[in-house]
XYZ file of C-alpha atoms in Angstrom:
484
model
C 0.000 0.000 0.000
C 1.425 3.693 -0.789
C 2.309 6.045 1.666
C 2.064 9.137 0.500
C 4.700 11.760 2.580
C 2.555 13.881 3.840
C 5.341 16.865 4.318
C 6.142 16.689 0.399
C 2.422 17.925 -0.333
C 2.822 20.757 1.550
C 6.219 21.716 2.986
C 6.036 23.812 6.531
C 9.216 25.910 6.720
C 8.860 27.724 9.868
C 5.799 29.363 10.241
C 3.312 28.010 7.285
C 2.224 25.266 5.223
C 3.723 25.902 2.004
C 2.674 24.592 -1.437
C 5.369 24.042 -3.060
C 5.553 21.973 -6.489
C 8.042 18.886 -4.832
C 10.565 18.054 -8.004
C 9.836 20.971 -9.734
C 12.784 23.196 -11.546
C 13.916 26.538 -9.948
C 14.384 28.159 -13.127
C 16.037 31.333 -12.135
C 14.614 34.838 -13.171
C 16.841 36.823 -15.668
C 19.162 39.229 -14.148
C 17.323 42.096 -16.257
C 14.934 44.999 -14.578
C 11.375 43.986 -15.513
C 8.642 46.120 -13.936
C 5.608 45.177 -11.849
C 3.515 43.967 -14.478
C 0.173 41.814 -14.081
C 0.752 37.773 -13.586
C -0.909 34.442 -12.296
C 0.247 32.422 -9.879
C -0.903 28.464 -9.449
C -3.459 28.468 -6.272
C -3.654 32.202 -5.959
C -7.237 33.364 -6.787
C -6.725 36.687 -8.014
C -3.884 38.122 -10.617
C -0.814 39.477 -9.127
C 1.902 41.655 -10.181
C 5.156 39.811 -10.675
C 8.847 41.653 -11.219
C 12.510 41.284 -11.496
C 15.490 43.507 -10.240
C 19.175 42.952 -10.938
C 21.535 43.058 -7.859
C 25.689 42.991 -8.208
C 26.287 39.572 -6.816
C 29.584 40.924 -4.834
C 27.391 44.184 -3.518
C 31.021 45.910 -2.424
C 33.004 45.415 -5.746
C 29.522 46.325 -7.525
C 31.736 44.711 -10.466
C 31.307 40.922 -11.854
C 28.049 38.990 -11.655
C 24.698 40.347 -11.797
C 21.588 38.184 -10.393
C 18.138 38.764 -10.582
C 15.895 39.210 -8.052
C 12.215 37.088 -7.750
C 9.649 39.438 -7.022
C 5.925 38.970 -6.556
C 3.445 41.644 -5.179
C 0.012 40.409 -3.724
C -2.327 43.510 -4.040
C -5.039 44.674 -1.327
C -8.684 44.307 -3.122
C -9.046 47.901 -0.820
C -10.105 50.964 -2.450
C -8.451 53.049 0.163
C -5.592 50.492 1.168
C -2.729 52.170 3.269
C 0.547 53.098 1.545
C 2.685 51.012 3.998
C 2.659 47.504 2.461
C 4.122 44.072 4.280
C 7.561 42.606 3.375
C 8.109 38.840 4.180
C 10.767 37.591 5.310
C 10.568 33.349 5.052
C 12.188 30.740 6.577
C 15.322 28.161 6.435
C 18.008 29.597 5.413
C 16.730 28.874 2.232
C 12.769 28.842 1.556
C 11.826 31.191 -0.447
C 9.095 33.893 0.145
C 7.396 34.087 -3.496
C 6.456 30.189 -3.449
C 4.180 31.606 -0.367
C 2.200 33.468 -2.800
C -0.488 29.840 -2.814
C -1.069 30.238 0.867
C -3.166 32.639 0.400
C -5.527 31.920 3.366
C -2.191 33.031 5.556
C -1.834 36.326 3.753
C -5.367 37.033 3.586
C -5.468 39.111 6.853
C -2.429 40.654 5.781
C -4.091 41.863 2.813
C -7.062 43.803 3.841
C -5.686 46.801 3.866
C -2.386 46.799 2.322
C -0.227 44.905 -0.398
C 2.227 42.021 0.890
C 5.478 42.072 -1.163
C 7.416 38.604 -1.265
C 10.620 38.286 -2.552
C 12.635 35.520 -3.144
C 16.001 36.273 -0.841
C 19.419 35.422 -3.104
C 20.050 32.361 -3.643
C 16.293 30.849 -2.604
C 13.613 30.509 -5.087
C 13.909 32.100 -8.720
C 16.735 33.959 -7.194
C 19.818 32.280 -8.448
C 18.591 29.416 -5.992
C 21.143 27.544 -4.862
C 20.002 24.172 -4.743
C 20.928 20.727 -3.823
C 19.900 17.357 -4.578
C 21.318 15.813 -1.842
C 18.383 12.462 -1.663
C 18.258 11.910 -5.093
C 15.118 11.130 -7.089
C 13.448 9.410 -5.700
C 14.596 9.750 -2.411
C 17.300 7.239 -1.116
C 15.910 6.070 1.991
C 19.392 5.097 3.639
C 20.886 8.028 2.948
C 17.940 10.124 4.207
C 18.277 8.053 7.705
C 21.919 8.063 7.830
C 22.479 12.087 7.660
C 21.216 15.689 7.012
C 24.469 16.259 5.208
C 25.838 13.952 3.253
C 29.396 14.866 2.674
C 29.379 13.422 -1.101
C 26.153 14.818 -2.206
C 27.431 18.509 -0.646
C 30.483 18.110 -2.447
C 28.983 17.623 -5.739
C 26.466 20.256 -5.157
C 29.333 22.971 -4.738
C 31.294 21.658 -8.216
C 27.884 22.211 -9.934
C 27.099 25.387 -8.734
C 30.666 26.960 -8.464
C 30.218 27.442 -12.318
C 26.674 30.067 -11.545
C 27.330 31.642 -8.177
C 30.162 33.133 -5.465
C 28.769 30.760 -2.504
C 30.520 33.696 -0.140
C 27.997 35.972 -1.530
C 25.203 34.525 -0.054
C 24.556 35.420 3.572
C 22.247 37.419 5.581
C 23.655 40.726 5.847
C 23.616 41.866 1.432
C 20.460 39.772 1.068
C 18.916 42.533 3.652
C 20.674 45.283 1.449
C 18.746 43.883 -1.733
C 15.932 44.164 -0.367
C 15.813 47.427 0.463
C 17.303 48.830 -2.826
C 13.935 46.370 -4.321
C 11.801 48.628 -1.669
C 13.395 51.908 -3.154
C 12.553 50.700 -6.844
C 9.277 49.961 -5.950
C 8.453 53.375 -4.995
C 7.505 52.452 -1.256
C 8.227 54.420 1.795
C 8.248 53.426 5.246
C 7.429 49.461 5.243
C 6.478 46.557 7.968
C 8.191 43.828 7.790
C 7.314 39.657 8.997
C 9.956 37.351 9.601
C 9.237 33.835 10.535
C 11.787 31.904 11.823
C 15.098 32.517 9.843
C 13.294 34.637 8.660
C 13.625 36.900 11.550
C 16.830 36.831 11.633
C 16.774 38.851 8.563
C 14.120 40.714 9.251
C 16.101 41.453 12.477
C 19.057 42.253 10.053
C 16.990 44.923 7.826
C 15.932 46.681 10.847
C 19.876 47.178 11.829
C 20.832 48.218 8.639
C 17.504 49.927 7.270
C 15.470 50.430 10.623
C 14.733 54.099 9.209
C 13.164 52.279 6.786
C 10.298 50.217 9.173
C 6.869 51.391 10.616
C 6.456 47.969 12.451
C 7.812 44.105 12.615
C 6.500 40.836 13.283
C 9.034 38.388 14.580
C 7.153 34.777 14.060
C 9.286 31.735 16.092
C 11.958 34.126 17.072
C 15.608 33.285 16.477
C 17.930 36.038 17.993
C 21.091 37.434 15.917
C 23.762 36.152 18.560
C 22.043 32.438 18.215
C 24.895 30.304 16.381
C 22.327 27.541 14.373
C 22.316 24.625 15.508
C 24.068 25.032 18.839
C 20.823 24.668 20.750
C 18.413 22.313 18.275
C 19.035 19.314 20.571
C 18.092 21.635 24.072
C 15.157 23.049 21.926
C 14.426 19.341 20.755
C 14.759 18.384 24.325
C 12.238 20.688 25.946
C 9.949 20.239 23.621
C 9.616 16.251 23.961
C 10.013 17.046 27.883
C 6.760 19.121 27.329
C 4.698 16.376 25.666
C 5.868 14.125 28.336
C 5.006 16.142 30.952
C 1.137 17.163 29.478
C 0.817 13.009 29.273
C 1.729 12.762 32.792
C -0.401 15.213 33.886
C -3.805 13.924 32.005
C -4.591 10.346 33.863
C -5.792 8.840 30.798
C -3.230 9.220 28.975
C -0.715 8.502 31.614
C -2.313 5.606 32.602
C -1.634 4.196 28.546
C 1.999 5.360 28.570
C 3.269 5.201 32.135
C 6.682 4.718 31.004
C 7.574 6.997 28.372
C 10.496 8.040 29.285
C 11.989 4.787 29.730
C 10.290 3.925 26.120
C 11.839 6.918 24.308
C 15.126 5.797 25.928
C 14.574 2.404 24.452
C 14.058 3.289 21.237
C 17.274 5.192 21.119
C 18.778 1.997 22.609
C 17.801 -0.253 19.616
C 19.025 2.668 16.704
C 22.524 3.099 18.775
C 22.817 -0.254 18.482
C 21.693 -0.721 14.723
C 18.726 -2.325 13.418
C 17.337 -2.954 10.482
C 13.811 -1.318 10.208
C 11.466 -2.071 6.857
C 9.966 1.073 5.859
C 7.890 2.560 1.969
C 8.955 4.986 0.033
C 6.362 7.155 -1.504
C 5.538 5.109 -4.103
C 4.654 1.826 -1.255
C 8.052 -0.019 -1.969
C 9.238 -1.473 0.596
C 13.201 -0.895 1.631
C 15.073 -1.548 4.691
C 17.263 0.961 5.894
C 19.883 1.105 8.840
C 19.184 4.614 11.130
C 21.520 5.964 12.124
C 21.221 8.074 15.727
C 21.899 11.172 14.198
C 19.256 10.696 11.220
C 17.012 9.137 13.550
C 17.219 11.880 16.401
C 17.232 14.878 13.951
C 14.437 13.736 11.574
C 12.068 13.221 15.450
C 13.197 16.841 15.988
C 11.622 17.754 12.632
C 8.656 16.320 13.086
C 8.098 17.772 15.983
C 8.026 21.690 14.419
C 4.729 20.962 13.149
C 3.081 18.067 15.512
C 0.737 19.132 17.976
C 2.461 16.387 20.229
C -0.883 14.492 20.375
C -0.089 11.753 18.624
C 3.310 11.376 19.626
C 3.606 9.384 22.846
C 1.535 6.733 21.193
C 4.329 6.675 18.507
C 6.983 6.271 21.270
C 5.602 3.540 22.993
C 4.308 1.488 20.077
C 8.217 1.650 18.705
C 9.395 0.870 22.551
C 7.418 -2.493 21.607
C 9.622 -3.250 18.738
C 7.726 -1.642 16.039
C 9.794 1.282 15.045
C 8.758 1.388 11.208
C 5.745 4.193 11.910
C 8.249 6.543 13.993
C 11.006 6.104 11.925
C 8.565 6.741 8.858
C 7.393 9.985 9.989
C 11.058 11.039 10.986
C 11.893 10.246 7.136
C 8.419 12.288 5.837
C 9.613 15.263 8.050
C 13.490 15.075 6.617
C 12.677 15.189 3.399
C 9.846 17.895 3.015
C 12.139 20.380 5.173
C 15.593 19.769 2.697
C 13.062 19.677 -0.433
C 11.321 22.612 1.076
C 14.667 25.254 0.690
C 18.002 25.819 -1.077
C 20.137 23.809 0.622
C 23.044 25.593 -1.022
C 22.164 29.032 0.844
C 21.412 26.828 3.851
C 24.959 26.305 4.001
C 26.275 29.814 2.982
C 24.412 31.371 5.799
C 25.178 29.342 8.580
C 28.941 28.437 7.489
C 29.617 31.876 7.546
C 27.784 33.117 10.294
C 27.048 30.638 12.446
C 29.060 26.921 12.570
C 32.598 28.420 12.826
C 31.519 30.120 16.132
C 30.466 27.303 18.373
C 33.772 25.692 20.184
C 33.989 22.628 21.549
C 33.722 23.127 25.573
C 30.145 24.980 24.431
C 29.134 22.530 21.856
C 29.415 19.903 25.196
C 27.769 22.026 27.448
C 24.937 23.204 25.685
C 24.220 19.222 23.863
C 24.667 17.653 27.032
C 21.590 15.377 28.576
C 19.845 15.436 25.171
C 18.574 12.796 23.044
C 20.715 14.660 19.877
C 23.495 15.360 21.725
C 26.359 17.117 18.953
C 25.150 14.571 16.261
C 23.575 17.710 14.223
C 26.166 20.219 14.724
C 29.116 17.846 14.110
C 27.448 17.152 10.823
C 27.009 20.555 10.095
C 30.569 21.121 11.141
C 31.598 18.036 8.123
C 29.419 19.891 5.737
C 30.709 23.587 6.434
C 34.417 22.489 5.730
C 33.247 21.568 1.825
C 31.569 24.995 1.700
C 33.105 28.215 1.028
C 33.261 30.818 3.844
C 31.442 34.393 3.198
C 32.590 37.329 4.819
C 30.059 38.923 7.817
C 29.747 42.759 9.148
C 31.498 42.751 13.127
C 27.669 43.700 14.215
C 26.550 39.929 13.117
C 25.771 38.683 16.501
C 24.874 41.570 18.166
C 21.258 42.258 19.373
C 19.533 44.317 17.573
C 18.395 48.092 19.027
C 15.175 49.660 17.785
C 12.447 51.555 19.111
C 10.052 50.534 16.069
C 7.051 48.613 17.480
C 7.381 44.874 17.389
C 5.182 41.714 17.853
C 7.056 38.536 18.941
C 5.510 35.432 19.171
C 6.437 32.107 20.212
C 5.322 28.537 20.409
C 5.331 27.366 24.147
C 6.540 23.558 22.698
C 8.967 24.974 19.913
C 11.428 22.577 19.244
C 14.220 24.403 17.288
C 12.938 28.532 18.279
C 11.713 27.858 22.211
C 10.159 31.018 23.703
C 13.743 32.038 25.514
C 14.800 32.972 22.281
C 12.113 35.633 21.892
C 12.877 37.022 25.323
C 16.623 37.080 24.413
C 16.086 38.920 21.002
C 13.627 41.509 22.811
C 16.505 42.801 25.324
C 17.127 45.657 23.561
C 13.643 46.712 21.690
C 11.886 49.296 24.025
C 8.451 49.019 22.278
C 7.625 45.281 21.794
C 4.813 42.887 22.839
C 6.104 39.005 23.217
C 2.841 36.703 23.152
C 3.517 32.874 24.169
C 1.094 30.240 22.730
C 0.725 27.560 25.055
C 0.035 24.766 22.843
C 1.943 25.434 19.366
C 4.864 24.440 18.600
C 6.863 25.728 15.828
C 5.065 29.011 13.868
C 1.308 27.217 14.215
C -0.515 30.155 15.739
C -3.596 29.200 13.819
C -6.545 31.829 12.971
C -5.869 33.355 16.478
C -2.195 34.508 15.809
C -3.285 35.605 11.939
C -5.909 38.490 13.552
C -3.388 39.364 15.879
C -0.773 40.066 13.480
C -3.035 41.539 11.030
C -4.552 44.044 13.857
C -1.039 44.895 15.276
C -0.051 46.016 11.202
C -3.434 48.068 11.288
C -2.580 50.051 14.270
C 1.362 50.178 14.052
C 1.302 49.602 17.535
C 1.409 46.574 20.357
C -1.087 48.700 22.381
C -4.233 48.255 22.598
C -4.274 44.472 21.185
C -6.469 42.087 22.190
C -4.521 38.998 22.164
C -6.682 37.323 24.523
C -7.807 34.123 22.204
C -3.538 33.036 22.743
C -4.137 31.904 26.254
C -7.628 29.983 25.147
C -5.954 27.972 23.037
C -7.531 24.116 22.790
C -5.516 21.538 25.254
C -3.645 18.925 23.422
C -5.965 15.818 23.077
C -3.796 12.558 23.341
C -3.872 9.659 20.963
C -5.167 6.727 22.982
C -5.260 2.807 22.698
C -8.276 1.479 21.288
């Protein structure tokens, strides 16, 4: 029987379901100035206007290779729509913000009373997308399982695209600057801007470096500026599993099912330390047996658990503590391969090799991994990756917090496993006009209708006062999968 992956339908990078066409060419834009003009977009009911802007690839030299810019504008129906439109900033490093154009029902709120601009960041999207096909197509099981970066596929990736693209030129700090010379050429003034999860970063980024620029923000599963990705995915990973446990404990039904699930999630890491041999089906219902290994294993769980309301998830655990480890292991896979097929791997690496990786030492890496179930698996293999990638330059100012007085809304899952609510409270320290709202039962960027009318009536006003963001707290309790 065929299992279709569910996260290759519709790919949630950060914040928001996605659709995104899995397998389809990036065919990047020309780097040629081409004018807002009138366009369609697959699963966008109404016509759009699309555009493309050249940027120097090297921004300093201004000399060398040009690249154009994706750029797609989703218009207000509003006769008397304000002037101040809403930049989006998406998620990875590496998803890119025009293939959000299809989830409409997202922007909708948004788009009441102003235009939402999306534009794919360099090397993401139509941008001179730096992509990787690091699974293979189809998808090669054992290498999904066995690591997020395999060191052969990255190595071919950066022969191939060597030949189109600088790989230095990629990282956070000129992407920002594009987008605001795309803001001047547009004709706009003062603009908000939404970030949602690396996406913040950046959007934390343009406020340093443009902040003139900015009426108001909305920070979305909050990663600070000084946060070296992934020093803290497995204490993220951590709490969040440590949360679901704890809600199970507390409800007597469902602890009385799973009374051991912390010795069962311990087993199961038991039998993949160990090696077994689990029989799993690819998307098409083959059947293949694969060897986890505990950094695949551990990683893809962590995945999962972005976009899982954790209700299903101790049942998982103990049914694989039984010796059944095919489901678990088969949503681990799912969630692996619709977040790598989900962004440009190639940018993925730009960014954080440059800004990030060659910043955590050792004595922290120990520290801050230690008493996790993914210990330094991730960032050692992030570490193997980085040294086949080139190394961009970064500004001195890259991990510093960010200063501004401009209004802005932060919100956070309370069960975030990669961008926990600490993060938020970290990145606020120095903004002396902001509003951080904690949703007790989301994890990563699901704020669901509640968080939508929040955002949208925070960009009407300009202002975290006077928001009612009482629906957060009301949020439904997490209702546990039970036995039969």
């Amino acid at each position: 029987m065929s299992r279709a992956l569910g996260f290759l339908r519709s790919v949630a990078i950060g914040f928001v379901l996605t659709a995104v066409a899995m397998g389809a060419p990036r065919t990047p834009v020309p780097a040629i100035e081409s004018k807002p003009h009138p366009c369609r977009i697959d699963g966008v009911p109404t016509e759009v206007l699309c555009a493309t802007y050249p940027v120097w690839e090297d921004r300093d030299r201004a000399a060398g290779r040009r690249i154009g810019l994706s750029i797609v504008v989703l218009r207000s129906p509003s006769a008397k729509k304000s002037p101040d439109p809403v930049f989006i900033f998406h998620g990875g490093p590496g998803a890119a913000a025009t293939e959000l154009a299809p989830a409409y029902d997202f922007l909708r709120p948004l788009l009441v009373h102003r235009d939402v601009v999306l534009i794919d960041q360099r090397g993401t999207g139509r941008s001179n997308p730096l992509d990787c096909d690091i699974y293979g197509d189809p998808e090669d099981l054992q290498r999904v399982v066995s690591s997020a970066f395999p060191s052969e596929a990255f190595r071919a990736c950066r022969t191939r695209l060597e030949k189109i693209a600088d790989l230095r030129m990629y990282t956070t700090a000129p992407a920002t600057d594009d987008i605001d010379d795309i803001r001047k050429w547009l004709g706009y003034g003062k603009i908000n801007i939404w970030g949602g999860s690396y996406g913040t970063v950046s959007a934390q980024v343009y406020l340093r470096r443009h902040g003139a620029n900015v009426r108001s923000a909305v920070l979305a599963s909050v990663a600070p500026v000084d946060e070296l990705i992934p020093l803290h995915h497995a204490w993220a990973g951590q709490q969040a599993v440590d949360q679901i446990f704890a809600k199970c404990y507390s409800d007597a039904a469902c602890r009385s099912a799973y009374p051991h699930l912390r010795q069962d999630f311990q087993t199961v890491f038991d039998r993949v330390r160990k090696g077994v041999d689990v029989e799993v089906h690819d998307q098409s219902g083959r059947a293949v047996r694969v060897r986890p290994s505990a950094s695949g294993f551990a990683d893809g769980i962590r995945h999962f658990l972005y976009y899982d309301d954790g209700a299903s998830f101790p049942a998982k655990i103990h049914h694989a503590a039984q010796g059944d480890l095919a489901p678990i292991l088969e949503i681990a896979i799912d969630a692996q391969i619709g977040l790598v097929r989900g962004i440009s791997m190639g940018m993925y690496l730009s960014v954080t090799c440059a800004e990030d990786v060659p910043f955590i030492d050792d004595e922290t890496l120990a520290r801050e991994t230690a008493n996790t179930f993914l210990g330094d698996l991730r960032v050692q293999d992030q570490r193997a990756a980085c040294k086949l990638w080139p190394r961009g330059p970064v500004p001195p100012d890259v991990h510093e917090l960010v200063h501004t007085g401009v209004p802005v809304l932060l919100l956070s899952g309370a069960r975030d496993s990669v961008t926990p609510p600490a993060f938020a409270e970290r990145t606020a320290k120095y903004m002396t006009n902001h509003l951080h709202l904690i949703f007790p039962e989301s994890s990563h960027g699901n704020f669901g209708a509640c968080g939508q009318k929040i955002q949208a009536d925070f960009f009407d006003r300009g202002s975290t006062q006077g928001l009612d963001v009482s629906c957060a707290s009301r949020q439904t309790p997490t209702k546990f999968v039970l036995p039969p």
